[in-house]
Coordinates of C-alpha atoms and ligand atoms in Angstrom, one line a residue:
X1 CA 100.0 82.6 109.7
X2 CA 97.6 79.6 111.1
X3 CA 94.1 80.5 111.2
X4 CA 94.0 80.7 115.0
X5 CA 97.5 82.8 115.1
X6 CA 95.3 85.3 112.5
X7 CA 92.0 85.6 114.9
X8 CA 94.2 85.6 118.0
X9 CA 95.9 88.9 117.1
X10 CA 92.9 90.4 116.0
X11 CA 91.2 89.0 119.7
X12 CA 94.2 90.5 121.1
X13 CA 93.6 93.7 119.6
X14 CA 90.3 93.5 121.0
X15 CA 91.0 92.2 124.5
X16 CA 91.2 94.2 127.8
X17 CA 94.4 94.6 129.1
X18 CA 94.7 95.2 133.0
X19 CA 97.2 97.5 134.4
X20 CA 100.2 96.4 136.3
X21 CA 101.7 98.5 138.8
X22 CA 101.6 101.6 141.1
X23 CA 104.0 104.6 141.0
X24 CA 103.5 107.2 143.7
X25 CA 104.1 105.7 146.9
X26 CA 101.9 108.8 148.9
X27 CA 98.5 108.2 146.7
X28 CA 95.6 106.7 148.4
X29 CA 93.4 106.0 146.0
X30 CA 93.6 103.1 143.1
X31 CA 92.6 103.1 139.5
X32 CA 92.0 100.1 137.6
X33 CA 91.8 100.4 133.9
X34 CA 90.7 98.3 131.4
X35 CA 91.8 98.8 127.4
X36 CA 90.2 97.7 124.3
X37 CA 91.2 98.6 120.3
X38 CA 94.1 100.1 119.1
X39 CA 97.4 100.8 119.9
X40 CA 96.3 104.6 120.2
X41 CA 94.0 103.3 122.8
X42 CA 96.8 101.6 124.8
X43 CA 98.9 104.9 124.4
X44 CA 95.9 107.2 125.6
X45 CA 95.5 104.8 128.6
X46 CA 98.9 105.9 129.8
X47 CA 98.3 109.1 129.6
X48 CA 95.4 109.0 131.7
X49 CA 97.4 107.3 134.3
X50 CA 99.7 110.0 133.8
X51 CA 96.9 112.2 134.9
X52 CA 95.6 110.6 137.5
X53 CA 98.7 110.1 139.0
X54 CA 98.9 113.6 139.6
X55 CA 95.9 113.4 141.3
X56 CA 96.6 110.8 144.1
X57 CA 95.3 107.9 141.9
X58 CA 97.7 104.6 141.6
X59 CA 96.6 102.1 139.4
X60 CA 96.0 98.6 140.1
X61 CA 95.9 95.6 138.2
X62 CA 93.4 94.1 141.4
X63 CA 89.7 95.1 140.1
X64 CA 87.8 94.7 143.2
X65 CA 90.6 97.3 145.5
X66 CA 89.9 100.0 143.1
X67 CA 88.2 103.3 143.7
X68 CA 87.7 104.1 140.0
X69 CA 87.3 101.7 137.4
X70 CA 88.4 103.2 133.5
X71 CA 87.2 101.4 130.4
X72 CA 89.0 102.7 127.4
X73 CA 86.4 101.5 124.8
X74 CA 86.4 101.1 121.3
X75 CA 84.2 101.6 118.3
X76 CA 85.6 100.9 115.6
X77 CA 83.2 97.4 115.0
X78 CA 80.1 96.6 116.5
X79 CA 81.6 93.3 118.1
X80 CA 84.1 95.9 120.1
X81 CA 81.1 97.6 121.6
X82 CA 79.5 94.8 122.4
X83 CA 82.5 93.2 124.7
X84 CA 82.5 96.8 126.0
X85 CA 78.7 96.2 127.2
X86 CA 79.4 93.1 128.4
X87 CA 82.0 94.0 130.4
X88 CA 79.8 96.3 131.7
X89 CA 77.4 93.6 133.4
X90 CA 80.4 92.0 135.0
X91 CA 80.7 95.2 136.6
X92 CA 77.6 95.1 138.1
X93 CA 78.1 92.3 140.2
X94 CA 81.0 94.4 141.5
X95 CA 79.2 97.4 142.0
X96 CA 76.4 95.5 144.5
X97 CA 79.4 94.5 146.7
X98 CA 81.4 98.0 147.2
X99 CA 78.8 100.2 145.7
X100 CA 81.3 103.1 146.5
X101 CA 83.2 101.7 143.4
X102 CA 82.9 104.4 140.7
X103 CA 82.8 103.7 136.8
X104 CA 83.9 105.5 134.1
X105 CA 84.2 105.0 130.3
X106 CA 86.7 106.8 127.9
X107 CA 87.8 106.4 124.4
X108 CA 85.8 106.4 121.4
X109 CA 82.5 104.7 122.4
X110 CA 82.0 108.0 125.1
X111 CA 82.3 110.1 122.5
X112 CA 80.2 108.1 119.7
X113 CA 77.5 107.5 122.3
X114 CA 77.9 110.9 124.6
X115 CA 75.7 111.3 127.4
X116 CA 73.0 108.9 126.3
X117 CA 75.0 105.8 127.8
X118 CA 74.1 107.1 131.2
X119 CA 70.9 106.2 130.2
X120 CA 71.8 103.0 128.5
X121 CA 74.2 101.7 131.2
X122 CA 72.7 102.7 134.5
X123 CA 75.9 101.9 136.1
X124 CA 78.6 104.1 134.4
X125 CA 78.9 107.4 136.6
X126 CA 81.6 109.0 134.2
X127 CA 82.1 109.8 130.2
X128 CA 85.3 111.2 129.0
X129 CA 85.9 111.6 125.3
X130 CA 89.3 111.1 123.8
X131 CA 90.0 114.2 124.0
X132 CA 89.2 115.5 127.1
X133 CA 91.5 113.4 129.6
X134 CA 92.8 116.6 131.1
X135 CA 89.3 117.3 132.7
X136 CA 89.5 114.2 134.7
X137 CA 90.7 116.0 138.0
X138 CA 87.4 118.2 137.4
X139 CA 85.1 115.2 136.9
X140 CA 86.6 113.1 139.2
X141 CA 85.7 116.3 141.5
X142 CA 82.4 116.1 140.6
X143 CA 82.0 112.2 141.1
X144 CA 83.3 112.9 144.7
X145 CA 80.3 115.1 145.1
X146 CA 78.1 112.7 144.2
X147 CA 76.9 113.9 140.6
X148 CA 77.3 111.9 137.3
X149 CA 80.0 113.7 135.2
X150 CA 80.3 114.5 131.2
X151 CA 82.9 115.5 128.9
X152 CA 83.0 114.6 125.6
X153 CA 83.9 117.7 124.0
X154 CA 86.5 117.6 120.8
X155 CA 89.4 119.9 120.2
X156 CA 91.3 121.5 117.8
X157 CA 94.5 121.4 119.5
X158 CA 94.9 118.8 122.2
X159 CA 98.0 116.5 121.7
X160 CA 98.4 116.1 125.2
X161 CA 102.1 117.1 124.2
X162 CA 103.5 117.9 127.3
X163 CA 102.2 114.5 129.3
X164 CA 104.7 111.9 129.9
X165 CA 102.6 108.9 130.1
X166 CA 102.7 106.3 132.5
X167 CA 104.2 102.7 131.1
X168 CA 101.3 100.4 131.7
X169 CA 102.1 96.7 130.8
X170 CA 105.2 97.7 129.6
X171 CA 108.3 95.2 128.6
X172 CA 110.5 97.8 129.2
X173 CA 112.1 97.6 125.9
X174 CA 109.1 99.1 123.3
X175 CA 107.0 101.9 123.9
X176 CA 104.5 104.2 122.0
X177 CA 104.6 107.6 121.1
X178 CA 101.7 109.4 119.6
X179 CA 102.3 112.1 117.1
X180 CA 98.8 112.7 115.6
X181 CA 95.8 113.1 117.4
X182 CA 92.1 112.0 115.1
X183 CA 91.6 111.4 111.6
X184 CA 90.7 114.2 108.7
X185 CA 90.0 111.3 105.6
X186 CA 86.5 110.2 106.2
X187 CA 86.7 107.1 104.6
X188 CA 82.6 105.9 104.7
X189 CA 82.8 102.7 106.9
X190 CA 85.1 104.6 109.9
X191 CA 83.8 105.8 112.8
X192 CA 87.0 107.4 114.0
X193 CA 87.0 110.9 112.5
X194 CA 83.4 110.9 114.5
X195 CA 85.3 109.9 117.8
X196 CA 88.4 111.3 117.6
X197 CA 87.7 114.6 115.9
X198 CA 90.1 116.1 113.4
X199 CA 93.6 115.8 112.2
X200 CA 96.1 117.7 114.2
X201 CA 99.7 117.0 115.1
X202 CA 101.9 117.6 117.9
X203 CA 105.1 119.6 118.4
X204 CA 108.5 117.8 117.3
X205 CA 110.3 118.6 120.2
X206 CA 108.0 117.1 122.9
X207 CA 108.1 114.0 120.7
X208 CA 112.3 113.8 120.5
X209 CA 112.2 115.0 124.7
X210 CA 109.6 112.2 125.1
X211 CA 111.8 109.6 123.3
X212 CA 114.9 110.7 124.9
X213 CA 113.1 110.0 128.3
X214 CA 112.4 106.6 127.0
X215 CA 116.0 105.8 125.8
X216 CA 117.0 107.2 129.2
X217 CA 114.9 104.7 131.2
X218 CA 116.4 101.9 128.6
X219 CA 114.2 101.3 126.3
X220 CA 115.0 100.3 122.9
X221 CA 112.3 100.5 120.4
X222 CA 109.4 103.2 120.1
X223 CA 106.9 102.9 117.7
X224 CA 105.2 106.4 116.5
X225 CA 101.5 106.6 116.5
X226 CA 98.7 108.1 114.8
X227 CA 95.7 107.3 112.4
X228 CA 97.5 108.3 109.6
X229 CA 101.2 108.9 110.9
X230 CA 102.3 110.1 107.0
X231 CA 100.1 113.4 107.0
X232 CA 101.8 114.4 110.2
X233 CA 102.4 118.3 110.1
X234 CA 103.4 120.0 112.7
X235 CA 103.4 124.1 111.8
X236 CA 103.1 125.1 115.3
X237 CA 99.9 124.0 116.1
X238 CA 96.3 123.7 115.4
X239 CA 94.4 121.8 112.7
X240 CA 95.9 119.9 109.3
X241 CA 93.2 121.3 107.3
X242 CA 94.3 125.0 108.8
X243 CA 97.7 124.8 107.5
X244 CA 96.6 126.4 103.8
X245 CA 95.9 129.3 105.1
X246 CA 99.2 129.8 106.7
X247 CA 101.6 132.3 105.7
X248 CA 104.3 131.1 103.7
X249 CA 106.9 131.6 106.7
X250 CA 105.2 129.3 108.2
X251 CA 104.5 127.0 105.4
X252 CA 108.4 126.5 104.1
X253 CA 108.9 126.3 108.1
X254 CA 106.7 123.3 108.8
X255 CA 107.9 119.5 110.0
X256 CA 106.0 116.5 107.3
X257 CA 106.3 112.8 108.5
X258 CA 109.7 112.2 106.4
X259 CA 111.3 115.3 108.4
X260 CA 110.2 114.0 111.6
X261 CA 111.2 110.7 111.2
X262 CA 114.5 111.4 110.0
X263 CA 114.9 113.7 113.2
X264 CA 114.2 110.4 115.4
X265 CA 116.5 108.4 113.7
X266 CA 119.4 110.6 113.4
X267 CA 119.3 111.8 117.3
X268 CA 118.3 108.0 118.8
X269 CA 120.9 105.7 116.4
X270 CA 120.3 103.3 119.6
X271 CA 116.6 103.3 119.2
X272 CA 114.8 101.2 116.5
X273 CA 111.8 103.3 115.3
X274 CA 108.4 101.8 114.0
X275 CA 105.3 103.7 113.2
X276 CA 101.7 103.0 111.8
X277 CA 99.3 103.8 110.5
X278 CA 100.3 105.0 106.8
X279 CA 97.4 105.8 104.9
X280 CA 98.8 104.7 101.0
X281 CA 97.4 108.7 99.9
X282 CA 100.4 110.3 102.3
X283 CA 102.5 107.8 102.0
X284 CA 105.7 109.8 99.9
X285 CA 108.9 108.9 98.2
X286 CA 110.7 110.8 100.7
X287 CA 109.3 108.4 103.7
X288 CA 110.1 105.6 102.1
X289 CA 113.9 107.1 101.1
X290 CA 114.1 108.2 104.6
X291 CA 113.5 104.5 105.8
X292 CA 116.2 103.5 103.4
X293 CA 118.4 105.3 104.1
X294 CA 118.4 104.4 108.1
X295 CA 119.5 101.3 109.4
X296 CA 117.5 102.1 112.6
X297 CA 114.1 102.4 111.0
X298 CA 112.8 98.8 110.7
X299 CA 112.0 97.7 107.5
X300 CA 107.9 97.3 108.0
X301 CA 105.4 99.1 106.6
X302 CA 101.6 98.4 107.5
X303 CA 99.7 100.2 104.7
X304 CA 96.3 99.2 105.0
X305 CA 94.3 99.0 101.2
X306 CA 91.1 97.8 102.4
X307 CA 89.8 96.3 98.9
X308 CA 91.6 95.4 95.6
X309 CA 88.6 97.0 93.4
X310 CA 89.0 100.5 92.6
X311 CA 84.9 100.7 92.6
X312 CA 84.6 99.8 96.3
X313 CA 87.8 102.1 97.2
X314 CA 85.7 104.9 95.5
X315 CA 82.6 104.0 97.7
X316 CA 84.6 103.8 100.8
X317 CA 86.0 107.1 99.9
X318 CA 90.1 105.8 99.2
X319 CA 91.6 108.7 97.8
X320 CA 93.7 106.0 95.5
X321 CA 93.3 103.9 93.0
X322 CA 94.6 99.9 93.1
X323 CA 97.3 100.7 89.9
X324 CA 98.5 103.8 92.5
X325 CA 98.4 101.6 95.5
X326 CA 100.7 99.0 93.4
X327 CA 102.7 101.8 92.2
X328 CA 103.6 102.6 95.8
X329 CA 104.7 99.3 96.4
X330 CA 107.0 99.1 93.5
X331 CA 108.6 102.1 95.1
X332 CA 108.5 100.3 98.2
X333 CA 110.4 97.4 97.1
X334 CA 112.4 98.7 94.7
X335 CA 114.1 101.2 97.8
X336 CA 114.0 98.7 100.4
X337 CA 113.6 94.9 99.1
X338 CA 114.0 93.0 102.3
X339 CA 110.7 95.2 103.6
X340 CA 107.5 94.0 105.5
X341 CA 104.2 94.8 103.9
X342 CA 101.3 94.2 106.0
X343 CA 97.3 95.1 105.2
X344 CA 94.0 95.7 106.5
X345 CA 91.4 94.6 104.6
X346 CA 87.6 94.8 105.2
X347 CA 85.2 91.7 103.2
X348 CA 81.6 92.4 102.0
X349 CA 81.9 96.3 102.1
X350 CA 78.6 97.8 100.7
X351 CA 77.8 96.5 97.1
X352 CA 80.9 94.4 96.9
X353 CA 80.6 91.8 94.1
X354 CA 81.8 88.5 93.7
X355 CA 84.3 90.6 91.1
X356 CA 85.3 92.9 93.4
X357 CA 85.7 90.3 96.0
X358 CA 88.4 88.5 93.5
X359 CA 90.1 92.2 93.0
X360 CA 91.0 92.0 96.4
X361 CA 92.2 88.5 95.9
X362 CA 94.5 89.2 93.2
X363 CA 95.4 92.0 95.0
X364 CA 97.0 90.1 97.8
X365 CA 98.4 87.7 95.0
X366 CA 100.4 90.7 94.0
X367 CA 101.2 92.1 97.0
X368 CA 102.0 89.0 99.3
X369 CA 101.8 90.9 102.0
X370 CA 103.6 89.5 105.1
X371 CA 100.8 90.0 107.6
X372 CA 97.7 91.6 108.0
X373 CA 94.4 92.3 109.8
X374 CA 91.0 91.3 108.0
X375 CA 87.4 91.7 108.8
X376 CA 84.0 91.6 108.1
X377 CA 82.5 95.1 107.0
X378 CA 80.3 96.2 110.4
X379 CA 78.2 99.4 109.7
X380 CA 78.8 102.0 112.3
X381 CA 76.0 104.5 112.8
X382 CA 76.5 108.0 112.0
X383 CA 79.5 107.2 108.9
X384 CA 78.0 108.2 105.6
X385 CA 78.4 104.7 105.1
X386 CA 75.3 104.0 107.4
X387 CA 73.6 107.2 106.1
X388 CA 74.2 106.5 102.3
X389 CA 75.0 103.1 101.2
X390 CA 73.4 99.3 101.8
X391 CA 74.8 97.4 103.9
X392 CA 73.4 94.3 101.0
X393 CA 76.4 91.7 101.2
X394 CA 74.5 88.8 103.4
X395 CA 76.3 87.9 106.2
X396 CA 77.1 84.6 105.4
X397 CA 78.6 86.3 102.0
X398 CA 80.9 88.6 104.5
X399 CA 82.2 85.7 106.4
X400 CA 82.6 83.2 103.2
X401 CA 85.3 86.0 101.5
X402 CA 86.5 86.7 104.9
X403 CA 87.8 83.4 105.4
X404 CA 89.2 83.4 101.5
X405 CA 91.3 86.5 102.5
X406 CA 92.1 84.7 105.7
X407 CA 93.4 81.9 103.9
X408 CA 95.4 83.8 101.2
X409 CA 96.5 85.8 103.9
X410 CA 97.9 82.5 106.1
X411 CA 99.4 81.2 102.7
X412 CA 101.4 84.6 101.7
X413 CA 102.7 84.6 105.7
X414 CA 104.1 80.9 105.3
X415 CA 105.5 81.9 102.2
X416 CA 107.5 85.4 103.7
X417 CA 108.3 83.5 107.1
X418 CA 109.9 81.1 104.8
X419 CA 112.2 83.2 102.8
X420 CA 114.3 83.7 106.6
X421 CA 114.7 80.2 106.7
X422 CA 118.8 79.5 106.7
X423 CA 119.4 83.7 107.4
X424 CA 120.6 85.5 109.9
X425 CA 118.2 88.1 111.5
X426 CA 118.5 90.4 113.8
X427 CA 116.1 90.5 117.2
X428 CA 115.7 93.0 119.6
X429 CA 114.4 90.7 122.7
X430 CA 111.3 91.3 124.8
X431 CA 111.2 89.0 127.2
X432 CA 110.6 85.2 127.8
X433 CA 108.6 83.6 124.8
X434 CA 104.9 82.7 126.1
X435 CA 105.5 78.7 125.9
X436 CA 108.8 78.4 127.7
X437 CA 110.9 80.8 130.0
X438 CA 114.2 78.4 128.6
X439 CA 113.3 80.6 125.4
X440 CA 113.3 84.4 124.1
X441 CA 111.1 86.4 122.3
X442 CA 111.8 89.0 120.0
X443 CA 111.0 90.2 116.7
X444 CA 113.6 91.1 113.9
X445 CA 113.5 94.6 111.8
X446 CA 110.2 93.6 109.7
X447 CA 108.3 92.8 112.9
X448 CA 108.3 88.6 112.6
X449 CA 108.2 87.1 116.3
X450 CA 111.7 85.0 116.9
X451 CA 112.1 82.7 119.3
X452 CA 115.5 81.2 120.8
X453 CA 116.9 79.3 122.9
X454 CA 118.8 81.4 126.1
X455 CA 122.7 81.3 126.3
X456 CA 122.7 83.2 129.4
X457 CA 124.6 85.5 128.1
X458 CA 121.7 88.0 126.9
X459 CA 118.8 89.8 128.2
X460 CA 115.7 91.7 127.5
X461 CA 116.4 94.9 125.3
X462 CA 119.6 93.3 123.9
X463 CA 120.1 93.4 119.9
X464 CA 121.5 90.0 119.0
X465 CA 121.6 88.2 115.7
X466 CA 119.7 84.8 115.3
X467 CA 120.1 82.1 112.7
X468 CA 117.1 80.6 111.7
X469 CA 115.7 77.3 111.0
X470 CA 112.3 76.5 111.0
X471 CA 109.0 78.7 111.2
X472 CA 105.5 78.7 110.8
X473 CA 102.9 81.5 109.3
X474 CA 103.2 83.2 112.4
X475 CA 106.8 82.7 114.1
X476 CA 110.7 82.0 113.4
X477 CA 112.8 80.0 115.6
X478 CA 116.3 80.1 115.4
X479 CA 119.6 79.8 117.5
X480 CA 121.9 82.8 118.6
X481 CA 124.8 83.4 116.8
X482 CA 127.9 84.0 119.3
Ligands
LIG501 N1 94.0 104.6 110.2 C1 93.6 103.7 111.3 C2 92.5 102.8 110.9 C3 91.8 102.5 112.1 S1 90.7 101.3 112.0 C4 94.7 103.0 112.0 O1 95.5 103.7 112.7 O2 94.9 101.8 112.0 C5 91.7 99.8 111.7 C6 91.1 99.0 110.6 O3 89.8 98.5 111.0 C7 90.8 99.6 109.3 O4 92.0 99.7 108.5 C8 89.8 98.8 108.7 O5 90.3 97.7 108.0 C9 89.0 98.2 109.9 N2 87.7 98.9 110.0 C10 87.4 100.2 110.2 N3 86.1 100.4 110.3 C11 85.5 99.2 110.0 C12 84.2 98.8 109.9 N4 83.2 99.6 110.0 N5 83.9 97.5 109.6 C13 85.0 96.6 109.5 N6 86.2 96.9 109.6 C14 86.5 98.2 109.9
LIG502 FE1 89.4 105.6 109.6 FE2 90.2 106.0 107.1 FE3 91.0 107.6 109.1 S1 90.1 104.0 108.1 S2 91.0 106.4 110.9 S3 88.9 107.4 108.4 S4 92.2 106.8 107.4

């Protein structure tokens, strides 16, 4: 992957994405909302449309007709937060000419911040933590009255299981499903158990009704969601860490990931399935023999490691060591060989030595992961990483073995785009490729972007098989096989 191909996906993860279109033709009123972060984010974002839609709200991808203006915010990096802010004073400007405009922010920086960033940002007149999106009609009450309006309260149970969200931005072919709701690891540099409260999972069967909507309306691909989709649990509700104390009924009766997943793919053979994030601590046998044994699981896996030293993984609170992290990937391989590996990795944690530093070098060396995302360590406030540990690696430290990983990183991508050169993949498109509408993009099972020439014979959502012949770090082109 080129070095601009690595910090545009990480700027797209990071970049606001407008919504697109209106649904109910009898609403009067127009939201416009604005996403940054994670895919989670995106997925939440629909469901709030989902919401709002209910109550006489369309959205709108035109800023300045809009009644309501949603920032889904993100936390996860102090860079995030500051776009968020600066956002914020564009805002402004739009505020002076339709003061009636009314601004709310949602997601994770509500919650980490709460009511004090009515203070901070005199402008915002609503806060709305992740996971309290039913409330909206009651805050959006309040707005109307003219009063500021609060919720940032967490919950033990919230899945919003029953919401069919709204598609926003969609391609029509791929769409997420969320199947876990906050985080119970507490690694020490993450804000998200802090913003999106604890662990809980949501019911099976609104998941399969949710993707059988979605294979109805023709799409093709889902991709199933969470912070750390391989503890999913579902024993009919409530928190993970409450499931010990669960009779044993209910224990021998209760859905893990590989069960879940293995529903999916047996009752949706037409749908290809994706899911992240695995956490390499939940990440069993039995997902990875589940993923082998169905063709309609693609064959990536982004498993996140975060360091190669096995003293930094025990600072940031890992729950595994580097030889059980390889381990895992043996297991990967050795059950599915053609599989995609991709990483997260985070450069000049707390105390990280030059030694440590080359750990996560060799690391990659042995891994030669496919993709991945990589950043400098960014202490959030209130993480026992901020309360506990120096944040002593100088900056221009952070970014020198940030660039290193970068660079391994672009090397190992060449290398795996390289190995499809002269194959035959198969691509499930999405629409025209970015450069050229002459051209389709797609990706193949282990998530590499194809692009091909059009025959006119296919369209978007279509599974065809590509030959290829040239790539770079970030992309395969290739011609359709007839
Ligand atoms: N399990 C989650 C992880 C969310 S955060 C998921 O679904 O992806 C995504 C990535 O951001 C992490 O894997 C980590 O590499 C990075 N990250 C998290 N907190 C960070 C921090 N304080 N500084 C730098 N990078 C961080
Ligand atoms: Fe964050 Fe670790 Fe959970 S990275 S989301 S606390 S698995």
């Amino acid at each position: 992957m080129k070095q601009n191909d690595i910090t545009k996906k990480i700027d797209e993860k990071l970049q606001g994405s407008a919504t697109r279109y209106t649904q109910a033709p009898e609403n009067t009123k127009k939201v416009f909302i604005e996403s940054y972060g994670c895919q989670m984010n995106m997925n939440d974002s629909e469901i709030v449309a989902s919401i709002l839609l209910k109550q006489g709200f369309n959205t709108t991808d035109q800023i300045d007709e809009a009644d309501l203006i949603l920032i889904n915010t993100c936390s996860i990096r102090e860079k995030a937060e500051t776009t968020v802010r600066n956002r914020l004073k564009h805002f402004n400007k739009l505020k002076q000419n339709k003061p009636k405009t009314k601004i709310g922010l949602m997601g994770c920086m509500a919650e980490r911040i709460k009511e004090k960033i009515l203070d901070e940002e005199k402008l915002v007149d609503l806060v709305v933590g992740p996971d309290a999106y039913r409330d909206l009609p009651n805050l959006i009450n309040e707005l109307e009255d003219g009063r500021k309006a609060v919720n940032v309260l967490l919950s033990k149970e919230e899945t919003y299981a029953d919401i069919e969200p709204v598609r926003l931005n969609s391609n029509g072919v791929s769409a997420f499903v969320s199947i876990t709701r906050g985080c119970d690891n507490m690694c020490t540099f993450c804000v998200v158990p802090f913003t999106r409260g604890r662990e809980r999972s949501r019911n099976p069967e609104s998941i399969l009704k949710e993707i059988k909507n979605l294979e109805e309306r023709g799409f093709k691909e889902v991709t199933l969601l969470g912070q750390n989709v391989d503890s999913y649990l579902w024993y009919g509700g409530g928190l993970k860490k409450d499931f010990v104390n669960q009779p044993d009924e209910v224990k021998q009766n209760a859905v893990n990931f590989a069960k879940l997943l293995d529903m999916v793919a047996r009752e949706f053979p037409g749908i290809r399935i994706r899911f992240s994030t695995s956490n390499p601590q939940d990440f069993s046998l039995e997902v990875i023999k589940t993923m082998a044994k169905h063709p309609n699981i693609a064959k990536h896996i982004h498993l996140p490691v975060q360091s190669g030293s096995d003293r930094i993984l025990k600072l940031m609170n890992r729950k595994h060591t580097v030889a059980e992290y390889k381990q895992t990937i043996d297991a990967i391989r050795q059950y599915i060989p053609d599989v995609a590996i991709s990483q997260d990795m985070i450069a000049g944690f707390s105390t990280e030595t030059e030694a440590d530093h080359q750990a996560t070098l060799d690391l990659m060396d042995y891994v030669k992961y496919d993709f991945g995302f990589m950043f400098a360590y960014s202490v959030r406030p209130g993480t026992l990483g901020a309360k506990k540990l120096a944040d002593d690696v100088p900056h221009h430290v952070k970014l020198r073995r940030l660039r290193e990983i970068i660079d391994k990183q672009q090397a190992h991508s060449l290398f795996r785009m390289q190995q499809f050169i002269g194959k035959e993949v198969e691509v499930l498109i999405e629409g025209n490729s970015k450069k050229s509408n002459q051209h389709w993009m797609g990706r193949n099972s282990q998530n590499a972007v194809v692009i091909f020439a059009k025959t006119g014979k296919e369209q978007p959502g279509d599974l065809v098989r590509v030959k290829v012949n040239d790539c770079t770090s970030a992309t395969l082109f290739g011609d359709k096989i007839d």
